[in-house]
Structure formats: structure tokens, C-alpha cells
PDB file of N, CA and C in Angstrom:
ATOM      1  N   MET A   1     -14.281  31.395  25.328  1.00  0.00           N
ATOM      2  CA  MET A   1     -15.102  31.054  24.200  1.00  0.00           C
ATOM      3  C   MET A   1     -15.102  29.543  24.049  1.00  0.00           C
ATOM      4  N   SER A   2     -16.202  28.975  23.665  1.00  0.00           N
ATOM      5  CA  SER A   2     -16.357  27.535  23.538  1.00  0.00           C
ATOM      6  C   SER A   2     -15.623  27.017  22.309  1.00  0.00           C
ATOM      7  N   ALA A   3     -15.220  25.730  22.360  1.00  0.00           N
ATOM      8  CA  ALA A   3     -14.539  25.117  21.222  1.00  0.00           C
ATOM      9  C   ALA A   3     -15.495  24.953  20.049  1.00  0.00           C
ATOM     10  N   GLN A   4     -16.791  24.860  20.355  1.00  0.00           N
ATOM     11  CA  GLN A   4     -17.787  24.741  19.298  1.00  0.00           C
ATOM     12  C   GLN A   4     -18.519  26.069  19.190  1.00  0.00           C
ATOM     13  N   SER A   5     -17.878  27.016  18.554  1.00  0.00           N
ATOM     14  CA  SER A   5     -18.418  28.367  18.497  1.00  0.00           C
ATOM     15  C   SER A   5     -19.401  28.556  17.350  1.00  0.00           C
ATOM     16  N   GLY A   6     -19.737  27.479  16.627  1.00  0.00           N
ATOM     17  CA  GLY A   6     -20.703  27.613  15.549  1.00  0.00           C
ATOM     18  C   GLY A   6     -20.066  27.809  14.194  1.00  0.00           C
ATOM     19  N   ASP A   7     -18.744  27.818  14.138  1.00  0.00           N
ATOM     20  CA  ASP A   7     -18.050  27.969  12.857  1.00  0.00           C
ATOM     21  C   ASP A   7     -18.061  26.622  12.153  1.00  0.00           C
ATOM     22  N   SER A   8     -18.867  26.465  11.127  1.00  0.00           N
ATOM     23  CA  SER A   8     -19.038  25.172  10.476  1.00  0.00           C
ATOM     24  C   SER A   8     -17.895  24.839   9.527  1.00  0.00           C
ATOM     25  N   SER A   9     -16.976  25.788   9.278  1.00  0.00           N
ATOM     26  CA  SER A   9     -15.860  25.483   8.385  1.00  0.00           C
ATOM     27  C   SER A   9     -14.778  24.680   9.088  1.00  0.00           C
ATOM     28  N   GLN A  10     -14.757  24.683  10.418  1.00  0.00           N
ATOM     29  CA  GLN A  10     -13.775  23.930  11.177  1.00  0.00           C
ATOM     30  C   GLN A  10     -14.360  22.575  11.572  1.00  0.00           C
ATOM     31  N   PRO A  11     -13.539  21.538  11.573  1.00  0.00           N
ATOM     32  CA  PRO A  11     -14.023  20.212  11.981  1.00  0.00           C
ATOM     33  C   PRO A  11     -14.468  20.210  13.431  1.00  0.00           C
ATOM     34  N   GLN A  12     -15.429  19.366  13.738  1.00  0.00           N
ATOM     35  CA  GLN A  12     -15.956  19.275  15.088  1.00  0.00           C
ATOM     36  C   GLN A  12     -15.045  18.438  15.992  1.00  0.00           C
ATOM     37  N   THR A  13     -14.380  17.435  15.416  1.00  0.00           N
ATOM     38  CA  THR A  13     -13.528  16.565  16.221  1.00  0.00           C
ATOM     39  C   THR A  13     -12.162  16.451  15.571  1.00  0.00           C
ATOM     40  N   GLY A  14     -11.223  15.878  16.325  1.00  0.00           N
ATOM     41  CA  GLY A  14      -9.895  15.654  15.778  1.00  0.00           C
ATOM     42  C   GLY A  14      -9.900  14.651  14.640  1.00  0.00           C
ATOM     43  N   ALA A  15     -10.809  13.672  14.715  1.00  0.00           N
ATOM     44  CA  ALA A  15     -10.877  12.658  13.656  1.00  0.00           C
ATOM     45  C   ALA A  15     -11.269  13.287  12.333  1.00  0.00           C
ATOM     46  N   HIS A  16     -12.186  14.242  12.377  1.00  0.00           N
ATOM     47  CA  HIS A  16     -12.577  14.921  11.139  1.00  0.00           C
ATOM     48  C   HIS A  16     -11.397  15.715  10.567  1.00  0.00           C
ATOM     49  N   ALA A  17     -10.590  16.285  11.427  1.00  0.00           N
ATOM     50  CA  ALA A  17      -9.433  17.041  10.957  1.00  0.00           C
ATOM     51  C   ALA A  17      -8.433  16.124  10.275  1.00  0.00           C
ATOM     52  N   VAL A  18      -8.252  14.927  10.820  1.00  0.00           N
ATOM     53  CA  VAL A  18      -7.315  13.981  10.217  1.00  0.00           C
ATOM     54  C   VAL A  18      -7.814  13.570   8.843  1.00  0.00           C
ATOM     55  N   VAL A  19      -9.092  13.276   8.732  1.00  0.00           N
ATOM     56  CA  VAL A  19      -9.657  12.864   7.447  1.00  0.00           C
ATOM     57  C   VAL A  19      -9.604  14.016   6.455  1.00  0.00           C
ATOM     58  N   ALA A  20      -9.889  15.216   6.910  1.00  0.00           N
ATOM     59  CA  ALA A  20      -9.909  16.373   6.015  1.00  0.00           C
ATOM     60  C   ALA A  20      -8.506  16.691   5.494  1.00  0.00           C
ATOM     61  N   ASN A  21      -7.490  16.434   6.307  1.00  0.00           N
ATOM     62  CA  ASN A  21      -6.119  16.752   5.922  1.00  0.00           C
ATOM     63  C   ASN A  21      -5.344  15.537   5.416  1.00  0.00           C
ATOM     64  N   ALA A  22      -6.042  14.432   5.188  1.00  0.00           N
ATOM     65  CA  ALA A  22      -5.364  13.196   4.779  1.00  0.00           C
ATOM     66  C   ALA A  22      -4.766  13.351   3.383  1.00  0.00           C
ATOM     67  N   ILE A  23      -3.615  12.745   3.221  1.00  0.00           N
ATOM     68  CA  ILE A  23      -2.938  12.724   1.927  1.00  0.00           C
ATOM     69  C   ILE A  23      -3.061  11.316   1.378  1.00  0.00           C
ATOM     70  N   ASP A  24      -3.369  11.210   0.111  1.00  0.00           N
ATOM     71  CA  ASP A  24      -3.484   9.907  -0.522  1.00  0.00           C
ATOM     72  C   ASP A  24      -2.137   9.205  -0.435  1.00  0.00           C
ATOM     73  N   PRO A  25      -2.057   8.015   0.214  1.00  0.00           N
ATOM     74  CA  PRO A  25      -0.763   7.349   0.386  1.00  0.00           C
ATOM     75  C   PRO A  25      -0.079   7.017  -0.939  1.00  0.00           C
ATOM     76  N   ALA A  26      -0.844   6.790  -1.987  1.00  0.00           N
ATOM     77  CA  ALA A  26      -0.234   6.463  -3.275  1.00  0.00           C
ATOM     78  C   ALA A  26       0.435   7.675  -3.909  1.00  0.00           C
ATOM     79  N   ARG A  27       0.104   8.865  -3.444  1.00  0.00           N
ATOM     80  CA  ARG A  27       0.664  10.081  -4.024  1.00  0.00           C
ATOM     81  C   ARG A  27       1.771  10.690  -3.165  1.00  0.00           C
ATOM     82  N   ARG A  28       2.069  10.063  -2.020  1.00  0.00           N
ATOM     83  CA  ARG A  28       3.126  10.591  -1.166  1.00  0.00           C
ATOM     84  C   ARG A  28       4.462  10.429  -1.850  1.00  0.00           C
ATOM     85  N   PRO A  29       5.321  11.443  -1.827  1.00  0.00           N
ATOM     86  CA  PRO A  29       6.602  11.350  -2.513  1.00  0.00           C
ATOM     87  C   PRO A  29       7.591  10.402  -1.846  1.00  0.00           C
ATOM     88  N   ASP A  30       7.383  10.076  -0.561  1.00  0.00           N
ATOM     89  CA  ASP A  30       8.342   9.227   0.138  1.00  0.00           C
ATOM     90  C   ASP A  30       7.993   7.747   0.051  1.00  0.00           C
ATOM     91  N   VAL A  31       6.950   7.394  -0.669  1.00  0.00           N
ATOM     92  CA  VAL A  31       6.561   5.994  -0.811  1.00  0.00           C
ATOM     93  C   VAL A  31       7.069   5.496  -2.158  1.00  0.00           C
ATOM     94  N   LEU A  32       7.972   4.531  -2.120  1.00  0.00           N
ATOM     95  CA  LEU A  32       8.559   3.998  -3.341  1.00  0.00           C
ATOM     96  C   LEU A  32       7.766   2.794  -3.831  1.00  0.00           C
ATOM     97  N   LEU A  33       7.777   2.592  -5.125  1.00  0.00           N
ATOM     98  CA  LEU A  33       7.224   1.404  -5.769  1.00  0.00           C
ATOM     99  C   LEU A  33       5.720   1.236  -5.536  1.00  0.00           C
ATOM    100  N   ARG A  34       5.014   2.304  -5.260  1.00  0.00           N
ATOM    101  CA  ARG A  34       3.566   2.213  -5.107  1.00  0.00           C
ATOM    102  C   ARG A  34       2.938   2.991  -6.255  1.00  0.00           C
ATOM    103  N   VAL A  35       2.068   2.328  -6.993  1.00  0.00           N
ATOM    104  CA  VAL A  35       1.462   2.930  -8.176  1.00  0.00           C
ATOM    105  C   VAL A  35      -0.043   2.919  -8.008  1.00  0.00           C
ATOM    106  N   ARG A  36      -0.656   4.054  -8.259  1.00  0.00           N
ATOM    107  CA  ARG A  36      -2.115   4.123  -8.228  1.00  0.00           C
ATOM    108  C   ARG A  36      -2.608   3.957  -9.655  1.00  0.00           C
ATOM    109  N   ARG A  37      -3.351   2.877  -9.868  1.00  0.00           N
ATOM    110  CA  ARG A  37      -3.860   2.580 -11.197  1.00  0.00           C
ATOM    111  C   ARG A  37      -5.331   2.940 -11.289  1.00  0.00           C
ATOM    112  N   ASP A  38      -5.774   3.200 -12.504  1.00  0.00           N
ATOM    113  CA  ASP A  38      -7.185   3.468 -12.724  1.00  0.00           C
ATOM    114  C   ASP A  38      -7.995   2.207 -12.453  1.00  0.00           C
ATOM    115  N   GLU A  39      -9.267   2.397 -12.168  1.00  0.00           N
ATOM    116  CA  GLU A  39     -10.135   1.257 -11.913  1.00  0.00           C
ATOM    117  C   GLU A  39     -10.205   0.384 -13.157  1.00  0.00           C
ATOM    118  N   GLY A  40     -10.109  -0.913 -12.949  1.00  0.00           N
ATOM    119  CA  GLY A  40     -10.112  -1.840 -14.066  1.00  0.00           C
ATOM    120  C   GLY A  40      -8.721  -2.161 -14.564  1.00  0.00           C
ATOM    121  N   HIS A  41      -7.696  -1.491 -14.032  1.00  0.00           N
ATOM    122  CA  HIS A  41      -6.315  -1.717 -14.455  1.00  0.00           C
ATOM    123  C   HIS A  41      -5.474  -2.242 -13.298  1.00  0.00           C
ATOM    124  N   GLU A  42      -6.111  -2.944 -12.383  1.00  0.00           N
ATOM    125  CA  GLU A  42      -5.373  -3.510 -11.260  1.00  0.00           C
ATOM    126  C   GLU A  42      -4.525  -4.680 -11.740  1.00  0.00           C
ATOM    127  N   ILE A  43      -3.474  -4.963 -10.992  1.00  0.00           N
ATOM    128  CA  ILE A  43      -2.589  -6.066 -11.340  1.00  0.00           C
ATOM    129  C   ILE A  43      -3.331  -7.379 -11.121  1.00  0.00           C
ATOM    130  N   SER A  44      -3.055  -8.343 -11.982  1.00  0.00           N
ATOM    131  CA  SER A  44      -3.691  -9.648 -11.867  1.00  0.00           C
ATOM    132  C   SER A  44      -3.147 -10.385 -10.646  1.00  0.00           C
ATOM    133  N   ALA A  45      -4.021 -11.113  -9.973  1.00  0.00           N
ATOM    134  CA  ALA A  45      -3.598 -11.889  -8.808  1.00  0.00           C
ATOM    135  C   ALA A  45      -2.618 -12.978  -9.209  1.00  0.00           C
ATOM    136  N   TRP A  46      -2.660 -13.405 -10.458  1.00  0.00           N
ATOM    137  CA  TRP A  46      -1.750 -14.455 -10.920  1.00  0.00           C
ATOM    138  C   TRP A  46      -0.293 -13.999 -10.899  1.00  0.00           C
ATOM    139  N   TRP A  47      -0.035 -12.703 -11.034  1.00  0.00           N
ATOM    140  CA  TRP A  47       1.338 -12.208 -10.918  1.00  0.00           C
ATOM    141  C   TRP A  47       1.870 -12.446  -9.508  1.00  0.00           C
ATOM    142  N   MET A  48       1.010 -12.253  -8.512  1.00  0.00           N
ATOM    143  CA  MET A  48       1.422 -12.481  -7.129  1.00  0.00           C
ATOM    144  C   MET A  48       1.634 -13.966  -6.862  1.00  0.00           C
ATOM    145  N   VAL A  49       0.789 -14.818  -7.431  1.00  0.00           N
ATOM    146  CA  VAL A  49       0.954 -16.267  -7.285  1.00  0.00           C
ATOM    147  C   VAL A  49       2.267 -16.691  -7.934  1.00  0.00           C
ATOM    148  N   GLY A  50       2.524 -16.191  -9.137  1.00  0.00           N
ATOM    149  CA  GLY A  50       3.761 -16.516  -9.830  1.00  0.00           C
ATOM    150  C   GLY A  50       4.990 -16.029  -9.079  1.00  0.00           C
ATOM    151  N   ALA A  51       4.902 -14.839  -8.504  1.00  0.00           N
ATOM    152  CA  ALA A  51       6.025 -14.311  -7.732  1.00  0.00           C
ATOM    153  C   ALA A  51       6.294 -15.177  -6.504  1.00  0.00           C
ATOM    154  N   PHE A  52       5.239 -15.621  -5.843  1.00  0.00           N
ATOM    155  CA  PHE A  52       5.395 -16.489  -4.677  1.00  0.00           C
ATOM    156  C   PHE A  52       6.059 -17.805  -5.067  1.00  0.00           C
ATOM    157  N   VAL A  53       5.584 -18.403  -6.155  1.00  0.00           N
ATOM    158  CA  VAL A  53       6.162 -19.671  -6.609  1.00  0.00           C
ATOM    159  C   VAL A  53       7.629 -19.468  -7.010  1.00  0.00           C
ATOM    160  N   GLY A  54       7.915 -18.378  -7.717  1.00  0.00           N
ATOM    161  CA  GLY A  54       9.291 -18.116  -8.143  1.00  0.00           C
ATOM    162  C   GLY A  54      10.232 -17.899  -6.978  1.00  0.00           C
ATOM    163  N   VAL A  55       9.818 -17.106  -6.008  1.00  0.00           N
ATOM    164  CA  VAL A  55      10.671 -16.848  -4.843  1.00  0.00           C
ATOM    165  C   VAL A  55      10.845 -18.125  -4.022  1.00  0.00           C
ATOM    166  N   SER A  56       9.779 -18.902  -3.887  1.00  0.00           N
ATOM    167  CA  SER A  56       9.881 -20.164  -3.143  1.00  0.00           C
ATOM    168  C   SER A  56      10.857 -21.115  -3.828  1.00  0.00           C
ATOM    169  N   ALA A  57      10.776 -21.214  -5.142  1.00  0.00           N
ATOM    170  CA  ALA A  57      11.688 -22.088  -5.883  1.00  0.00           C
ATOM    171  C   ALA A  57      13.133 -21.607  -5.743  1.00  0.00           C
ATOM    172  N   ALA A  58      13.345 -20.291  -5.784  1.00  0.00           N
ATOM    173  CA  ALA A  58      14.695 -19.752  -5.636  1.00  0.00           C
ATOM    174  C   ALA A  58      15.258 -20.045  -4.251  1.00  0.00           C
ATOM    175  N   VAL A  59      14.431 -19.920  -3.227  1.00  0.00           N
ATOM    176  CA  VAL A  59      14.892 -20.199  -1.855  1.00  0.00           C
ATOM    177  C   VAL A  59      15.246 -21.671  -1.711  1.00  0.00           C
ATOM    178  N   ILE A  60      14.394 -22.546  -2.234  1.00  0.00           N
ATOM    179  CA  ILE A  60      14.677 -23.985  -2.142  1.00  0.00           C
ATOM    180  C   ILE A  60      15.957 -24.321  -2.903  1.00  0.00           C
ATOM    181  N   LEU A  61      16.130 -23.731  -4.079  1.00  0.00           N
ATOM    182  CA  LEU A  61      17.339 -23.971  -4.866  1.00  0.00           C
ATOM    183  C   LEU A  61      18.585 -23.502  -4.108  1.00  0.00           C
ATOM    184  N   LEU A  62      18.510 -22.304  -3.544  1.00  0.00           N
ATOM    185  CA  LEU A  62      19.671 -21.793  -2.805  1.00  0.00           C
ATOM    186  C   LEU A  62      19.952 -22.591  -1.544  1.00  0.00           C
ATOM    187  N   LEU A  63      18.897 -23.052  -0.875  1.00  0.00           N
ATOM    188  CA  LEU A  63      19.111 -23.852   0.344  1.00  0.00           C
ATOM    189  C   LEU A  63      19.691 -25.221   0.014  1.00  0.00           C
ATOM    190  N   SER A  64      19.527 -25.686  -1.213  1.00  0.00           N
ATOM    191  CA  SER A  64      20.095 -26.979  -1.574  1.00  0.00           C
ATOM    192  C   SER A  64      21.625 -26.921  -1.616  1.00  0.00           C
ATOM    193  N   PHE A  65      22.181 -25.718  -1.709  1.00  0.00           N
ATOM    194  CA  PHE A  65      23.633 -25.567  -1.703  1.00  0.00           C
ATOM    195  C   PHE A  65      24.219 -25.468  -0.306  1.00  0.00           C
ATOM    196  N   VAL A  66      23.381 -25.409   0.712  1.00  0.00           N
ATOM    197  CA  VAL A  66      23.876 -25.334   2.097  1.00  0.00           C
ATOM    198  C   VAL A  66      24.337 -26.714   2.532  1.00  0.00           C
ATOM    199  N   PRO A  67      25.600 -26.833   2.955  1.00  0.00           N
ATOM    200  CA  PRO A  67      26.092 -28.167   3.360  1.00  0.00           C
ATOM    201  C   PRO A  67      25.454 -28.639   4.662  1.00  0.00           C
ATOM    202  N   GLY A  68      25.305 -29.940   4.778  1.00  0.00           N
ATOM    203  CA  GLY A  68      24.765 -30.530   6.002  1.00  0.00           C
ATOM    204  C   GLY A  68      23.258 -30.557   6.011  1.00  0.00           C
ATOM    205  N   GLY A  69      22.614 -30.238   4.910  1.00  0.00           N
ATOM    206  CA  GLY A  69      21.160 -30.288   4.861  1.00  0.00           C
ATOM    207  C   GLY A  69      20.675 -31.711   4.708  1.00  0.00           C
ATOM    208  N   ALA A  70      19.398 -31.896   4.880  1.00  0.00           N
ATOM    209  CA  ALA A  70      18.823 -33.248   4.810  1.00  0.00           C
ATOM    210  C   ALA A  70      18.730 -33.750   3.396  1.00  0.00           C
TER     211      ALA A  70
END
């Protein structure tokens, strides 16, 4: 019997099967610290800018305690 027997309920290709069986990554139980927010409630980009500046300042501060630095 042919793989395409006319049954339209089954996907035609493997790619369709993957898409049909895909799980939303934000809802996977093994993914930590990932939150799916409603549209319009996304985090502000300024939080990421602030986090970058804060982490950079902390690294520079900690590296200033390393002996033999410039």
C-alpha cells in the first residue's frame, strides 16, 4: 500500500508531523524562568539594557580587586 493512501487526517510529510505535534516551548515543564506574556505585556528593552550595564559594572568592580592588573 502506498504511503499516500488518501487519508487526509495524516500529515503528508515528516515536517508537517513535527509542526502538528509541536509543543509550545514556553509551556514545557522542563524550561525554567521562561514566561509567556500576553501581547502588549512584553518586558521593556530598557530592563535588558540596565541588566547589561549592571553586570558590566559588577565585573569591572570585581576585576579591580585582582592583583597585578593595569
